[in-house]
């Protein structure tokens, strides 16, 4: 039985130390460490055993179409071998067919194995997130760099700024007044979280609420502490995520297209089996005969040779019925789709995802870093004007840490008043952050809020003209430097040189503020403070006006400031108050640690009294802003019938404010039934959950943990939705893996998220998903076009062989010719259909249902009609060559061949019994076809008739590819030049066909001969009507649909 983990967050520190039998000042003994390592193992994530290569290879053959092809290859091989034994002739030609089929299957398997072996890298990326070493107390000594993998529960670890947390730990004591941890990649919170040692009086609470715990893979951004290791390895939160990723990978289901093709494969198997059996049975009289004596069969005669011959015809029929080129064309089309998507900044990691995107019905999006930039920025600030009853507000543009991204609206830095100058000074100096550029992305060092304040100072500028032009010159020079990583914050540097910082009063949770003492240019000290607005207003006795004068703060002024603060907070802004103080008493002359008043700065309990009687300056509103393009993308999704659900780890009010801003919800909309925390939603019954998820309109789930995200995605999939999940953090990885299509952010996304995804957005742009969905829909339509085209061609081949067998004439197409048509001749046009331009209204239609038929009953009927014509034309030209001197005014006997009766052609197997039957030699190109036995006229002599049949088949299929340009539209409305690639492909296919006709070596392999100009004319005349037939059928189809619409109206 699995032991229940100790809930360290819900117990005081003393109780935790008792539970783990350890003392803070000594740590564990070496003996105790060894004992615990035996019990808990090393502090590392488990390496999942990959599938062995042989199993991966075998899995590639677990597909109905592939199994049919394997069977056809095996039978072809046996028949080729038997034929070689009978005739004593051995040659490469006999084995072409089975070898080509096997080559296709081997290539298919190689691609499949390569894709799968690349699929499970997400787990490796997780390991890189773990800390490599830690400062640990062992046997009473501090071990400065113990490998993190050697940690065990109960170890005492010291953490400082910049350290990566190596295991899940309970905070025991703080060594600084405050401790902040960046855990957005694990929980989705946009801000660093302040940690404490206080215990929580609940056994079960969400990850974000565990404020006395630090988690493996997160980073300390402020302060230092001593912690007790609680969980290691696979028992950590990051270990749980690894388990969830692994479980999600086991739940991966086939793509909608794969399901349809498998279904099609199963039906095809049944159909092929029945037709082959019927063809073989129809011809039983040729290899099995008997006499009936007294009601019982006697003198039964069986011809193995003839039986094998008709069995070969049945195999030829199987080869004709299987679209061998289909897997290759689908892969090519998907590969072309990935290329198109890459040009639109969507990098597809798994080919089938291209098509899955097209039928996406729900996009579940993370908020932080996906809908928003995950970069704090100031969006507005306000101060008092010329009197205490009036506020002035300034809007700030820009959503990133790039100082050149946007500016302050209606701003003029040349005449900044005293109040705004002081605001810039506080933002620049009461600040420990910095900004650097990592390639294309600007990032913060230190706290994101502080970095945003520094960027604001750069947008505000400086009052000194000389300094301003110097800063501008430095910015121009920096854009040409090789080292672009360092971002020069010229305005902040100017303020820091002007007012030297001499001491800092660290932030703490009681007073909720941070202060610095600076030496002003006039030699006096000044205290600059920033913190929570309510907290600063309580400690302020004065307020500064625009001209720099200070007036006592009265109740009406305080209420005015609080009201403006409330307005900003309701927009989802995080507000910071700014204040200062000039009268510092004994700290007025403070200059260094040797000053007598320094002891006051060492005691954090004195900070509140130092930061009293403040002068209030103004309020700055910050936020993690929505990406500019998201608003339009949300509307596009709405028009395309795609639901959007936001699932985030951030708090409820922030999530709702962002959703209103991107217009997922309207401003006054009541969010009851649309907004839940993860815990609230999971507490509902499954019927209520399904009802909520089924309703139209947006949804937002806040404070969601990784398992909540997974559960929501799983529920949606069970409801029949096709789910795309977007995310950037480690916490998103399990849901990305489970979704039908996981989409990771390319710039801000963690490696774990990228490796778990099917698609990566190179520009982190949410609207790229909408473009990718449109591309996916277009690709599906094109795939439908070439699947219809290939299947209609195959129906024609099946009918031609069926007619051959039913009429009892010699086979007019042999398996190797059918294989050539299916693979080579049909391949280029089918691939070119993948370039069909998308419909203009493709994103105005609702997503197709995943159970929509690939081929509707009407389309199937159409292709049965077309197929019947293909079969009749192919077999017809074969019969015409043997029996008619001319056809459609074209002379057919100029080559000197002998004409026979149709009855003779149908009973050619009895030729040896005919008397006075003679045939003349005839010319085929430069060859003279001669016969040692007249009966060879129906085997060796059918070479010209067979060439005509093959040429008619190829030509009809080329014309038929024009029919496939549009499922319903006439060629007048959708002319061939709308897709010039199709015309190129038709030329290539005709070129390849000419190659096998006119190159002697290839002509021998395929058993064909060159054709004359007259014969080519006949081929075209018999092939072209296929366009007219389909145009009539399309017209009937359009009329049917119009009538249906009128009835519905």
PDB file of C-alpha atoms in Angstrom, residues 122 349-350 733 736-737 741-744 752-760:
ATOM      1  CA  UNK A 122       9.563  16.034 -23.226  1.00  0.00           C
ATOM      2  CA  UNK A 349       6.327  18.593 -35.186  1.00  0.00           C
ATOM      3  CA  UNK A 350       3.985  15.707 -36.087  1.00  0.00           C
ATOM      4  CA  UNK A 733       2.832  19.839 -20.712  1.00  0.00           C
ATOM      5  CA  UNK A 736      -0.543  19.480 -24.351  1.00  0.00           C
ATOM      6  CA  UNK A 737       0.330  15.787 -24.643  1.00  0.00           C
ATOM      7  CA  UNK A 741      -3.214  18.828 -30.927  1.00  0.00           C
ATOM      8  CA  UNK A 742      -0.845  20.440 -28.407  1.00  0.00           C
ATOM      9  CA  UNK A 743       0.435  23.906 -29.348  1.00  0.00           C
ATOM     10  CA  UNK A 744       3.467  25.373 -27.533  1.00  0.00           C
ATOM     11  CA  UNK A 752       9.181  20.710 -21.761  1.00  0.00           C
ATOM     12  CA  UNK A 753       6.094  22.318 -23.312  1.00  0.00           C
ATOM     13  CA  UNK A 754       7.690  22.330 -26.796  1.00  0.00           C
ATOM     14  CA  UNK A 755       8.661  18.654 -26.602  1.00  0.00           C
ATOM     15  CA  UNK A 756       5.178  17.624 -25.417  1.00  0.00           C
ATOM     16  CA  UNK A 757       3.482  19.541 -28.244  1.00  0.00           C
ATOM     17  CA  UNK A 758       2.468  18.686 -31.811  1.00  0.00           C
ATOM     18  CA  UNK A 759       2.994  22.229 -33.055  1.00  0.00           C
ATOM     19  CA  UNK A 760       5.160  25.183 -31.970  1.00  0.00           C
TER      20      UNK A 760
END
